[in-house]
Coordinates of C-alpha atoms in Angstrom, one line a residue:
Chain A
M1253 CA 125.9 97.2 94.5
K1254 CA 123.4 99.8 95.7
I1255 CA 119.8 98.9 95.0
E1256 CA 117.9 101.8 93.4
E1257 CA 114.2 102.2 94.3
I1258 CA 111.7 102.5 91.4
R1259 CA 109.3 105.1 92.7
M1260 CA 105.5 104.9 92.0
E1261 CA 105.7 107.9 89.6
E1262 CA 108.5 106.1 87.6
L1263 CA 106.7 102.7 87.5
H1264 CA 105.2 101.4 84.3
S1265 CA 103.8 98.1 85.4
G1266 CA 103.6 96.6 81.9
K1267 CA 107.2 97.3 81.1
F1268 CA 108.3 96.3 84.6
I1269 CA 106.6 92.9 84.2
E1270 CA 108.1 92.4 80.7
Q1271 CA 111.6 93.2 82.0
Q1272 CA 111.4 90.9 85.0
V1273 CA 110.0 88.0 83.0
H1274 CA 112.8 88.5 80.5
D1275 CA 115.4 88.6 83.3
I1276 CA 114.1 85.5 85.1
S1277 CA 114.0 83.6 81.8
S1278 CA 117.6 84.6 81.0
V1279 CA 118.9 83.7 84.4
V1280 CA 117.1 80.4 84.8
G1281 CA 117.5 79.3 81.2
S1282 CA 116.3 75.8 81.0
G1283 CA 116.8 75.2 84.7
I1284 CA 114.2 74.7 87.5
A1285 CA 113.2 77.4 90.0
I1286 CA 111.4 77.1 93.3
N1287 CA 109.4 79.5 95.4
A1288 CA 107.1 79.5 98.5
L1289 CA 103.8 81.2 98.2
S1290 CA 102.1 82.6 101.3
G1291 CA 99.2 84.4 99.6
G1292 CA 100.6 87.8 100.5
V1293 CA 101.0 90.4 97.7
D1294 CA 104.8 90.0 97.5
S1295 CA 104.9 86.2 97.1
S1296 CA 101.8 86.2 94.9
A1297 CA 103.4 88.7 92.5
V1298 CA 106.7 86.7 92.5
T1299 CA 104.7 83.5 91.7
M1300 CA 103.0 85.2 88.7
L1301 CA 106.3 86.6 87.4
G1302 CA 108.1 83.3 87.8
Y1303 CA 105.2 81.4 86.1
K1304 CA 105.1 83.8 83.2
A1305 CA 108.8 83.3 82.7
L1306 CA 109.2 79.6 83.4
G1307 CA 105.8 77.9 83.2
E1308 CA 105.9 74.5 84.7
R1309 CA 109.6 74.8 85.4
L1310 CA 108.6 76.9 88.4
K1311 CA 107.8 74.8 91.4
T1312 CA 105.5 76.8 93.8
Y1313 CA 104.8 75.5 97.2
F1314 CA 102.2 76.6 99.8
I1315 CA 103.4 75.5 103.2
E1316 CA 100.4 74.9 105.5
N1317 CA 102.0 75.7 108.9
G1318 CA 98.7 75.5 110.8
L1319 CA 98.9 79.2 111.6
M1320 CA 96.9 80.6 108.7
R1321 CA 93.5 82.1 108.8
H1322 CA 90.2 80.2 108.3
D1323 CA 90.3 78.3 105.0
E1324 CA 93.2 80.5 103.8
P1325 CA 95.5 77.7 102.5
Q1326 CA 92.7 76.1 100.4
E1327 CA 91.5 79.4 99.1
I1328 CA 94.9 80.6 98.0
V1329 CA 95.8 77.4 96.2
S1330 CA 92.4 77.4 94.5
L1331 CA 92.8 81.0 93.5
F1332 CA 96.1 80.3 91.7
E1333 CA 94.7 77.1 90.2
G1334 CA 92.0 79.3 88.7
L1335 CA 94.7 81.4 87.2
G1336 CA 96.3 78.3 85.7
V1337 CA 99.3 78.4 88.1
P1338 CA 99.9 75.0 89.8
V1339 CA 100.7 75.3 93.5
E1340 CA 101.5 72.3 95.7
M1341 CA 100.3 72.4 99.3
I1342 CA 102.6 70.9 101.9
D1343 CA 101.1 69.9 105.2
A1344 CA 103.8 70.9 107.8
Q1345 CA 101.4 71.6 110.7
K1346 CA 102.9 69.0 113.0
Q1347 CA 106.5 70.3 112.5
F1348 CA 105.5 73.9 113.4
F1349 CA 103.4 73.0 116.5
D1350 CA 106.2 70.8 117.7
A1351 CA 108.7 73.6 117.3
L1352 CA 106.4 76.1 119.1
K1353 CA 105.6 73.8 122.0
G1354 CA 106.3 75.6 125.3
V1355 CA 107.7 78.7 123.6
T1356 CA 106.3 81.9 125.0
D1357 CA 108.9 84.6 124.3
P1358 CA 107.8 86.6 121.2
E1359 CA 111.3 86.6 119.7
E1360 CA 111.8 82.9 120.3
K1361 CA 108.4 82.1 118.7
R1362 CA 109.3 84.1 115.6
E1363 CA 112.6 82.3 115.5
A1364 CA 111.0 78.9 115.8
I1365 CA 108.7 79.6 112.9
T1366 CA 111.4 81.0 110.7
R1367 CA 113.7 78.0 111.5
T1368 CA 111.0 75.5 110.9
F1369 CA 110.0 77.1 107.7
Y1370 CA 113.4 77.4 106.1
R1371 CA 115.6 74.7 107.7
D1372 CA 113.1 71.9 108.2
V1373 CA 110.4 72.3 105.6
F1374 CA 111.6 74.4 102.6
A1375 CA 115.1 73.1 102.6
R1376 CA 113.8 69.6 102.0
L1377 CA 111.6 70.8 99.2
V1378 CA 114.6 72.6 97.6
R1379 CA 116.7 69.5 97.8
E1380 CA 114.0 67.2 96.4
S1381 CA 113.0 69.6 93.6
G1382 CA 116.5 69.7 92.2
A1383 CA 116.0 73.5 91.7
R1384 CA 119.0 75.7 91.7
Y1385 CA 117.1 79.0 91.4
L1386 CA 115.2 80.4 94.4
L1387 CA 112.6 83.1 93.7
Q1388 CA 112.1 85.5 96.7
G1389 CA 109.7 88.4 97.4
T1390 CA 112.2 90.7 99.1
N1391 CA 111.1 94.3 98.6
Y1392 CA 112.7 97.7 98.9
T1393 CA 111.4 98.3 102.4
D1394 CA 113.1 95.0 103.6
V1395 CA 116.4 96.3 102.1
E1396 CA 116.0 99.6 103.9
E1397 CA 115.1 98.0 107.2
T1398 CA 118.0 95.7 107.0
V1399 CA 120.4 98.6 106.3
A1400 CA 118.8 100.5 109.2
G1401 CA 119.3 97.5 111.5
I1402 CA 115.5 97.2 112.2
K1403 CA 115.3 93.9 110.5
R1404 CA 118.0 91.2 110.8
Q1405 CA 119.5 90.3 107.4
H1406 CA 117.8 87.2 106.2
N1407 CA 120.2 85.4 103.9
I1408 CA 117.9 82.8 102.5
L1409 CA 120.7 80.4 101.6
S1410 CA 122.2 80.3 105.1
Q1411 CA 118.6 80.0 106.5
L1412 CA 118.2 76.9 104.3
G1413 CA 121.3 75.5 105.9
I1414 CA 123.2 75.9 102.6
D1415 CA 126.5 77.2 103.8
T1416 CA 128.6 79.6 101.8
E1417 CA 130.8 76.9 100.2
K1418 CA 128.0 74.7 99.2
S1419 CA 126.0 77.7 98.1
Y1420 CA 128.0 77.8 94.9
G1421 CA 125.6 76.8 92.3
Y1422 CA 122.5 78.3 93.9
T1423 CA 121.0 81.6 92.6
V1424 CA 118.5 83.8 94.5
I1425 CA 116.3 85.9 92.3
E1426 CA 114.5 88.9 93.9
P1427 CA 112.3 90.5 91.2
L1428 CA 110.6 93.0 93.6
I1429 CA 113.6 94.3 95.3
Q1430 CA 113.4 97.8 93.8
L1431 CA 109.7 98.3 94.7
R1432 CA 107.8 99.4 97.8
K1433 CA 104.4 97.9 98.8
T1434 CA 102.3 100.4 96.8
A1435 CA 104.2 99.7 93.7
I1436 CA 104.0 95.9 94.3
R1437 CA 100.2 96.2 94.6
E1438 CA 100.2 98.0 91.2
V1439 CA 102.3 95.3 89.6
A1440 CA 100.2 92.5 91.2
K1441 CA 97.1 94.1 89.7
A1442 CA 98.7 94.3 86.3
L1443 CA 99.7 90.6 86.6
G1444 CA 96.0 89.7 86.7
L1445 CA 95.8 88.9 90.4
P1446 CA 92.4 89.6 91.9
E1447 CA 91.6 92.5 94.2
E1448 CA 91.6 90.2 97.3
I1449 CA 95.4 89.7 96.7
Y1450 CA 96.5 93.1 95.4
R1451 CA 94.5 95.0 98.0
R1452 CA 95.2 92.5 100.8
P1453 CA 95.8 94.1 104.2
P1454 CA 99.2 93.5 105.7
F1455 CA 99.4 90.2 107.5
P1456 CA 102.4 89.2 109.6
G1457 CA 105.0 86.6 108.6
P1458 CA 104.4 84.4 111.6
A1459 CA 100.6 84.6 110.7
L1460 CA 98.2 83.9 113.6
A1461 CA 101.2 83.1 115.9
A1462 CA 101.8 86.8 115.9
R1463 CA 98.3 87.3 117.3
I1464 CA 98.8 85.1 120.3
I1465 CA 100.3 86.2 123.6
G1466 CA 101.9 83.2 125.3
E1467 CA 102.2 79.7 124.0
V1468 CA 101.1 78.9 120.4
T1469 CA 99.1 75.6 120.5
R1470 CA 96.6 74.2 118.0
E1471 CA 93.8 75.0 120.4
R1472 CA 94.9 78.6 120.9
V1473 CA 95.4 79.1 117.2
G1474 CA 91.8 77.8 116.8
I1475 CA 90.5 80.5 119.2
V1476 CA 92.3 83.4 117.5
R1477 CA 91.4 82.0 114.1
S1478 CA 87.7 82.1 114.9
A1479 CA 87.9 85.6 116.4
T1480 CA 89.9 86.8 113.3
K1481 CA 87.3 85.5 111.0
I1482 CA 84.6 87.4 112.9
V1483 CA 86.7 90.6 113.0
E1484 CA 87.5 90.4 109.3
E1485 CA 83.9 89.8 108.3
A1486 CA 82.7 92.7 110.4
L1487 CA 85.4 95.2 109.4
S1488 CA 86.3 94.4 105.8
N1489 CA 83.9 97.1 104.6
T1490 CA 85.6 99.8 106.7
R1491 CA 88.3 101.8 105.1
A1492 CA 90.7 100.7 107.8
F1493 CA 94.3 100.1 107.1
Q1494 CA 94.4 96.9 109.2
Y1495 CA 92.2 95.1 111.6
L1496 CA 93.1 92.2 113.9
A1497 CA 92.2 90.0 116.8
I1498 CA 94.7 89.1 119.6
L1499 CA 94.3 86.3 122.1
H1500 CA 95.7 87.2 125.5
E1501 CA 97.4 84.9 127.9
D1502 CA 95.8 86.7 130.9
R1503 CA 92.6 85.1 132.0
V1504 CA 89.7 87.2 133.3
T1505 CA 86.5 86.4 135.2
G1506 CA 83.3 86.0 133.3
V1507 CA 79.9 84.6 134.0
R1508 CA 77.9 81.9 132.0
K1509 CA 74.5 80.7 133.1
G1510 CA 75.0 82.2 136.5
Q1511 CA 78.3 80.4 137.0
R1512 CA 81.7 82.0 137.4
D1513 CA 83.7 81.3 134.2
Y1514 CA 87.4 82.1 134.3
G1515 CA 87.9 82.6 130.5
F1516 CA 89.9 84.2 127.7
Q1517 CA 90.1 87.8 126.5
I1518 CA 90.3 88.8 122.9
E1519 CA 91.7 92.3 122.0
I1520 CA 90.6 93.9 118.7
R1521 CA 92.7 96.5 116.9
C1522 CA 91.6 98.4 113.9
W1523 CA 94.0 101.0 112.5
D1524 CA 93.7 104.2 110.4
S1525 CA 97.1 104.6 108.8
K1526 CA 98.7 105.6 105.6
D1527 CA 102.1 104.1 105.9
A1528 CA 102.1 101.9 109.1
I1529 CA 104.6 104.4 110.6
T1530 CA 101.9 106.2 112.6
G1531 CA 98.4 105.1 113.2
A1532 CA 95.2 105.9 115.1
P1533 CA 92.4 103.5 116.2
T1534 CA 89.5 103.7 113.8
K1535 CA 86.5 105.4 115.3
L1536 CA 84.2 102.3 115.0
P1537 CA 80.6 103.0 115.8
Y1538 CA 79.5 101.4 119.1
D1539 CA 76.9 99.2 117.3
V1540 CA 79.8 97.6 115.4
L1541 CA 81.8 97.1 118.6
D1542 CA 78.7 95.6 120.3
T1543 CA 78.2 93.1 117.5
L1544 CA 81.9 92.2 117.5
A1545 CA 81.9 91.5 121.3
E1546 CA 78.6 89.7 121.1
R1547 CA 79.6 87.4 118.2
I1548 CA 83.1 86.7 119.6
T1549 CA 81.8 85.8 123.1
A1550 CA 79.0 83.7 121.7
E1551 CA 80.8 81.9 118.9
V1552 CA 84.4 81.5 120.1
P1553 CA 84.5 78.8 122.9
G1554 CA 86.0 80.1 126.2
V1555 CA 86.1 83.8 125.4
V1556 CA 84.3 85.9 128.0
S1557 CA 85.7 89.3 127.3
V1558 CA 86.6 91.5 124.4
T1559 CA 88.5 94.8 124.3
Y1560 CA 89.1 97.4 121.7
N1561 CA 92.6 99.0 121.6
I1562 CA 92.4 102.8 121.8
T1563 CA 96.1 103.7 121.7
H1564 CA 97.8 105.6 118.9
K1565 CA 101.0 104.4 117.2
P1566 CA 103.4 105.5 118.7
P1567 CA 103.6 104.5 121.5
S1568 CA 101.7 101.4 120.4
T1569 CA 102.7 99.3 117.5
I1570 CA 100.3 97.9 114.9
E1571 CA 100.7 94.3 116.1
A1572 CA 100.9 93.3 119.8
I1573 CA 104.0 91.1 119.6
Chain B
M493 CA 66.3 84.1 163.1
K494 CA 65.3 85.3 159.7
I495 CA 66.5 88.7 158.8
E496 CA 63.8 90.9 157.2
E497 CA 64.7 93.5 154.6
I498 CA 63.7 97.1 155.1
R499 CA 62.7 98.2 151.6
M500 CA 63.4 101.7 150.3
E501 CA 59.7 102.6 150.4
E502 CA 59.5 101.5 154.0
L503 CA 62.7 103.3 155.0
H504 CA 62.5 106.5 157.2
S505 CA 66.2 107.4 157.5
G506 CA 65.7 109.7 160.6
K507 CA 63.8 107.0 162.5
F508 CA 66.2 104.3 161.3
I509 CA 69.2 106.2 162.6
E510 CA 67.5 107.0 165.9
Q511 CA 66.6 103.3 166.4
Q512 CA 70.1 102.0 165.5
V513 CA 71.9 104.6 167.7
H514 CA 69.6 103.6 170.5
D515 CA 70.3 99.8 169.9
I516 CA 74.0 100.3 169.8
S517 CA 74.0 102.3 173.0
S518 CA 71.9 99.7 174.8
V519 CA 74.0 96.8 173.7
V520 CA 77.4 98.4 174.4
G521 CA 76.4 100.2 177.5
S522 CA 79.5 101.7 179.0
G523 CA 81.8 99.3 177.1
I524 CA 84.2 100.0 174.2
A525 CA 83.4 99.1 170.6
I526 CA 85.8 98.9 167.6
N527 CA 85.4 99.1 163.9
A528 CA 87.4 99.3 160.7
L529 CA 86.6 102.1 158.2
S530 CA 87.4 101.6 154.5
G531 CA 85.7 104.8 153.2
G532 CA 83.1 102.7 151.5
V533 CA 79.5 103.8 152.1
D534 CA 78.8 100.8 154.4
S535 CA 81.7 101.2 156.8
S536 CA 81.3 105.0 156.7
A537 CA 77.6 104.8 157.8
V538 CA 78.5 102.3 160.5
T539 CA 81.2 104.6 161.8
M540 CA 78.8 107.5 162.0
L541 CA 76.1 105.4 163.7
G542 CA 78.7 104.0 166.2
Y543 CA 80.1 107.5 166.9
K544 CA 76.6 109.0 167.4
A545 CA 75.9 106.2 169.9
L546 CA 79.2 105.9 171.7
G547 CA 81.3 109.0 171.0
E548 CA 85.0 108.4 171.9
R549 CA 84.1 104.9 173.2
L550 CA 84.1 103.9 169.5
K551 CA 87.6 103.1 168.3
T552 CA 87.7 103.5 164.5
Y553 CA 90.7 102.4 162.5
F554 CA 91.6 103.0 158.9
I555 CA 94.0 100.3 157.8
E556 CA 96.4 101.5 155.2
N557 CA 97.0 98.3 153.2
G558 CA 99.0 100.0 150.4
L559 CA 96.3 99.0 148.0
M560 CA 94.1 102.1 148.1
R561 CA 93.7 104.8 145.5
H562 CA 95.8 107.9 145.2
D563 CA 95.7 109.9 148.5
E564 CA 92.6 107.9 149.6
P565 CA 93.7 107.0 153.1
Q566 CA 94.6 110.6 154.0
E567 CA 91.4 112.0 152.4
I568 CA 89.1 109.6 154.3
V569 CA 90.7 110.2 157.6
S570 CA 90.6 114.0 157.1
L571 CA 87.0 113.8 156.0
F572 CA 85.9 112.1 159.2
E573 CA 88.1 114.4 161.2
G574 CA 86.2 117.3 159.6
L575 CA 83.0 115.6 160.9
G576 CA 84.5 115.5 164.4
V577 CA 84.9 111.7 164.2
P578 CA 88.4 110.5 165.3
V579 CA 89.9 107.8 163.1
E580 CA 93.3 106.3 163.6
M581 CA 95.3 105.3 160.6
I582 CA 97.3 102.1 160.9
D583 CA 100.2 101.6 158.4
A584 CA 100.1 97.9 157.5
Q585 CA 101.5 98.1 154.0
K586 CA 104.5 95.9 154.6
Q587 CA 102.3 93.1 156.0
F588 CA 100.0 93.2 153.0
F589 CA 102.8 93.2 150.4
D590 CA 104.6 90.4 152.2
A591 CA 101.5 88.3 152.2
L592 CA 100.9 89.0 148.5
K593 CA 104.5 88.3 147.4
G594 CA 104.5 85.7 144.6
V595 CA 100.7 85.1 144.7
T596 CA 99.1 85.2 141.3
D597 CA 95.9 83.2 141.6
P598 CA 92.9 85.6 142.0
E599 CA 91.3 83.6 144.8
E600 CA 94.6 83.2 146.7
K601 CA 95.2 87.0 146.4
R602 CA 91.8 87.7 147.9
E603 CA 92.4 85.1 150.6
A604 CA 95.8 86.6 151.5
I605 CA 94.3 90.1 151.8
T606 CA 91.4 88.9 153.9
R607 CA 93.7 86.9 156.2
T608 CA 96.2 89.7 156.6
F609 CA 93.4 92.2 157.3
Y610 CA 91.6 90.1 160.0
R611 CA 94.1 87.8 161.5
D612 CA 97.3 89.8 161.3
V613 CA 96.2 93.4 161.6
F614 CA 92.7 93.8 162.9
A615 CA 93.0 91.0 165.5
R616 CA 95.9 92.8 167.2
L617 CA 93.9 96.1 167.3
V618 CA 90.9 94.3 168.8
R619 CA 93.1 92.7 171.5
E620 CA 94.9 96.0 172.3
S621 CA 91.8 98.1 172.4
G622 CA 90.1 95.9 175.0
A623 CA 86.9 96.3 172.9
R624 CA 84.4 93.5 173.3
Y625 CA 82.0 95.0 170.7
L626 CA 82.7 94.8 167.0
L627 CA 80.7 97.0 164.6
Q628 CA 80.4 95.6 161.1
G629 CA 78.9 96.9 157.9
T630 CA 77.3 93.7 156.8
N631 CA 74.3 94.5 154.5
Y632 CA 71.2 92.6 153.3
T633 CA 72.8 91.7 149.9
D634 CA 75.7 90.0 151.8
V635 CA 73.2 88.0 153.7
E636 CA 71.3 86.9 150.6
E637 CA 74.6 86.1 148.8
T638 CA 75.7 84.0 151.7
V639 CA 72.4 82.1 151.7
A640 CA 72.6 81.6 147.9
G641 CA 76.2 80.3 148.3
I642 CA 77.7 83.0 146.1
K643 CA 79.6 84.5 149.0
R644 CA 81.4 82.4 151.6
Q645 CA 80.1 83.1 155.0
H646 CA 82.5 85.4 156.7
N647 CA 82.2 84.9 160.4
I648 CA 84.2 87.8 161.7
L649 CA 85.1 86.2 165.0
S650 CA 86.6 83.1 163.4
Q651 CA 88.4 85.3 160.9
L652 CA 89.9 87.2 163.8
G653 CA 91.2 83.9 165.1
I654 CA 88.8 84.0 168.0
D655 CA 87.5 80.5 168.2
T656 CA 84.0 79.6 169.2
E657 CA 84.8 78.9 172.8
K658 CA 86.8 82.1 173.3
S659 CA 84.2 84.0 171.4
Y660 CA 82.1 84.1 174.5
G661 CA 82.2 87.6 175.6
Y662 CA 82.5 89.2 172.1
T663 CA 79.5 90.8 170.5
V664 CA 79.2 91.6 166.8
I665 CA 76.8 94.5 165.9
E666 CA 75.6 94.8 162.3
P667 CA 73.4 97.9 162.1
L668 CA 72.9 97.8 158.3
I669 CA 72.0 94.1 158.0
Q670 CA 68.4 94.9 156.9
L671 CA 69.3 97.4 154.2
R672 CA 70.4 97.1 150.6
K673 CA 72.9 99.6 149.0
T674 CA 70.4 102.2 147.9
A675 CA 68.9 102.4 151.4
I676 CA 72.4 102.5 152.9
R677 CA 73.2 105.5 150.6
E678 CA 70.0 107.2 151.9
V679 CA 71.0 106.6 155.5
A680 CA 74.5 107.7 154.9
K681 CA 73.2 111.0 153.4
A682 CA 70.9 111.5 156.4
L683 CA 73.9 110.9 158.7
G684 CA 75.5 114.0 157.3
L685 CA 78.2 112.2 155.2
P686 CA 79.2 114.2 152.1
E687 CA 78.1 113.2 148.5
E688 CA 81.6 111.7 147.7
I689 CA 80.8 109.1 150.3
Y690 CA 77.1 108.4 149.9
R691 CA 77.3 108.5 146.1
R692 CA 80.6 106.6 146.0
P693 CA 80.9 104.2 143.1
P694 CA 81.4 100.6 144.2
F695 CA 85.0 99.7 144.9
P696 CA 86.1 96.2 145.5
G697 CA 87.2 94.9 148.9
P698 CA 90.7 93.9 147.8
A699 CA 91.0 97.5 146.5
L700 CA 93.5 98.0 143.7
A701 CA 94.7 94.4 144.1
A702 CA 91.5 93.5 142.4
R703 CA 92.6 95.6 139.4
I704 CA 95.9 93.7 138.9
I705 CA 96.2 90.6 136.8
G706 CA 99.2 88.6 138.2
E707 CA 101.4 89.4 141.2
V708 CA 100.5 92.4 143.4
T709 CA 103.7 94.4 144.2
R710 CA 104.2 98.0 145.3
E711 CA 105.4 98.9 141.8
R712 CA 102.5 97.3 140.1
V713 CA 100.0 98.9 142.5
G714 CA 101.7 102.2 141.7
I715 CA 101.1 101.7 138.0
V716 CA 97.4 100.8 138.4
R717 CA 96.9 103.6 141.0
S718 CA 98.2 106.3 138.5
A719 CA 96.0 104.9 135.7
T720 CA 93.0 104.7 138.1
K721 CA 93.5 108.4 139.0
I722 CA 93.5 109.4 135.4
V723 CA 90.4 107.3 134.6
E724 CA 88.5 108.6 137.6
E725 CA 89.4 112.2 136.7
A726 CA 88.3 111.8 133.1
L727 CA 85.1 109.8 133.8
S728 CA 83.8 111.1 137.1
N729 CA 81.5 113.5 135.2
T730 CA 79.9 110.7 133.2
R731 CA 76.7 109.1 134.6
A732 CA 78.5 105.8 134.5
F733 CA 77.7 103.2 137.2
Q734 CA 81.4 102.3 137.6
Y735 CA 84.7 102.9 135.8
L736 CA 88.0 101.3 136.4
A737 CA 91.6 100.6 135.2
I738 CA 93.1 97.1 135.1
L739 CA 96.8 96.4 134.8
H740 CA 97.4 93.3 132.7
E741 CA 100.2 90.8 133.2
D742 CA 100.6 90.3 129.5
R743 CA 103.3 92.5 128.0
V744 CA 102.8 94.0 124.5
T745 CA 105.2 95.6 122.1
G746 CA 105.3 99.4 121.9
V747 CA 107.7 101.9 120.5
R748 CA 109.3 104.9 122.3
K749 CA 111.7 107.3 120.6
G750 CA 112.0 104.9 117.6
Q751 CA 113.0 102.0 120.0
R752 CA 111.1 98.8 120.6
D753 CA 109.6 99.0 124.1
Y754 CA 108.1 95.8 125.5
G755 CA 105.6 97.4 127.9
F756 CA 102.4 97.2 130.0
Q757 CA 98.8 97.3 128.9
I758 CA 96.0 99.0 130.8
E759 CA 92.4 98.0 130.2
I760 CA 89.7 100.5 130.9
R761 CA 86.1 99.5 131.8
C762 CA 83.2 101.9 132.2
W763 CA 79.8 100.5 132.9
D764 CA 76.2 101.5 132.4
S765 CA 74.2 99.5 134.9
K766 CA 71.4 99.8 137.4
D767 CA 72.0 97.0 139.7
A768 CA 75.4 95.5 138.7
I769 CA 73.6 92.3 137.7
T770 CA 73.6 93.3 134.0
G771 CA 75.7 96.0 132.4
A772 CA 76.8 97.5 129.1
P773 CA 80.0 99.4 128.2
T774 CA 79.3 103.1 128.3
K775 CA 79.4 104.6 124.8
L776 CA 82.2 107.0 125.6
P777 CA 83.0 109.5 122.8
Y778 CA 86.3 108.8 121.0
D779 CA 87.8 112.1 122.1
V780 CA 87.4 110.9 125.7
L781 CA 89.0 107.5 124.8
D782 CA 91.8 109.4 123.0
T783 CA 92.6 111.6 126.0
L784 CA 92.5 108.6 128.3
A785 CA 95.0 106.6 126.1
E786 CA 97.2 109.6 125.6
R787 CA 97.4 110.5 129.3
I788 CA 97.9 107.0 130.5
T789 CA 100.7 106.2 128.1
A790 CA 102.3 109.6 128.7
E791 CA 102.0 109.8 132.5
V792 CA 102.2 106.2 133.7
P793 CA 105.7 104.8 133.4
G794 CA 106.0 101.6 131.3
V795 CA 102.5 101.6 129.8
V796 CA 102.5 101.5 126.0
S797 CA 99.0 100.3 125.3
V798 CA 95.4 101.0 126.5
T799 CA 92.2 99.1 125.6
Y800 CA 88.6 99.7 126.3
N801 CA 86.4 96.8 127.3
I802 CA 83.4 96.4 124.9
T803 CA 81.8 93.3 126.4
H804 CA 78.3 93.3 128.1
K805 CA 77.7 91.7 131.4
P806 CA 77.0 88.8 131.1
P807 CA 79.2 87.2 129.8
S808 CA 81.7 89.6 131.3
T809 CA 81.7 90.6 135.0
I810 CA 82.2 94.2 136.2
E811 CA 85.7 93.6 137.6
A812 CA 88.3 91.5 135.8
I813 CA 89.3 89.2 138.7

């Protein structure tokens, strides 16, 4: 069945929400549904739709993978609590870092994270919850990219280790599959989610692991997390499309208290873009760049050097890996 | 014997040159002297002083190590030819690249270059020339840094593999040992050297090898050489103290013709500084940065990303390794 996009000009958020809530209720009936919340706009909107439809029969989990930004897990869980939506946090940090140990190839890192998430952590939660309905935040761009071969098809059931025969009895529900990001932001707003969610800049699936060149360890995530916090604080009031800090594997020479200090380098990217398809580095004033470099080298242990990416996309990409 | 600095305000270039030419003539007598010219202001001034004193009895060699900038070896030899000073170019590229094969540690790279230069290449030239007098561009800052323990003492004779006993009979002459860089530039100008020599921005001893993170191969030198040419063309009209391009070992994702292209990253540094002891990134206008990134990604094969270093010194250093 061909999936039809609902364009922004056709979207009526109120009606869309009503329809989806109705559909979810009809499909799940008196059953139990489960979903994973990351705090991104897609999974947040799905959580709200599911909760409106099912109330406590929706089991929402936030999986703490150790790769999120400063205080992010606590903040997201609290935010939903404030909206009356219960979310259970699952500490799976050890499992993720064990899976990432020694892995340096970007594709293998991504694979290790996906596998740990679905097969090791979420599969157990699905089994234990007894849920037969899985709510997923798949959107129209995901569908297009899968068709175009840019994204690999992610069949959630096979990723959970539920093979085709056993999959009989499981139902995947994808309420956002007809919408692109802008429409989802609109719906998220109408669902009563706060601006920090519906305006949230894009953040990659592998979280801070996508911002680390080379091995992902607790220590290295700590470095890029501190740098990310500083970059987000300094640049959140720009109108930039996205801004990020990347920890390099290359070491460079620095000097501390007159002594040679072979340390780390952080790369900052800040993008002007409408659609993420093309982009230009934001023309940040030099006093902003100065403050960024000063704070990062002063506050993040081991960092002696900070660069600003000046390449357009293409030939660059938004993220480094 | 304590070496006394000749300060800028005490320096009379004409008299200084006269004195040094006289001293070199007296010491060498009717003998033969040898020196290596790199094109830097120090070795260029020494070459001129030596030639004024000895004429054709000075054997000057330019060692082509494969690590110099675009056309640099040819240009320097021609420049001295134009001044009537004969310089012989020695092609030692293979020896340097063989010595650098597989070496990634910055100190070991430096060591491999120094060893190849002195022990393998220059030692042979000294032996074959029959020269017993070695002219060296050691300056007052080198002396200070050796005393302070920042620089290792480089005894040229031991580096040439001439041990203390055999060293009897060799004489090292260091005409610039009482001068700092600014005074040497003054003397170089008075010696009739052109502005491109006496105003030459600092360039590291290991040449482009100092601008490569990771292994130094012919291919990687080619990449950083092309990037350096673009950076020097674009920034030579700034009043910056120094500007450079660095090839990183880290690979980053890019996109070419719609295809993912896992490519190289070039880092640009451009310094405002008076003395190299402290420094600040030059506030280059964004249209200059744009042009740099555009040209480097378009003209240098494999490069998909360009950054600009925004760190002050300290905690950064001028060079990356």
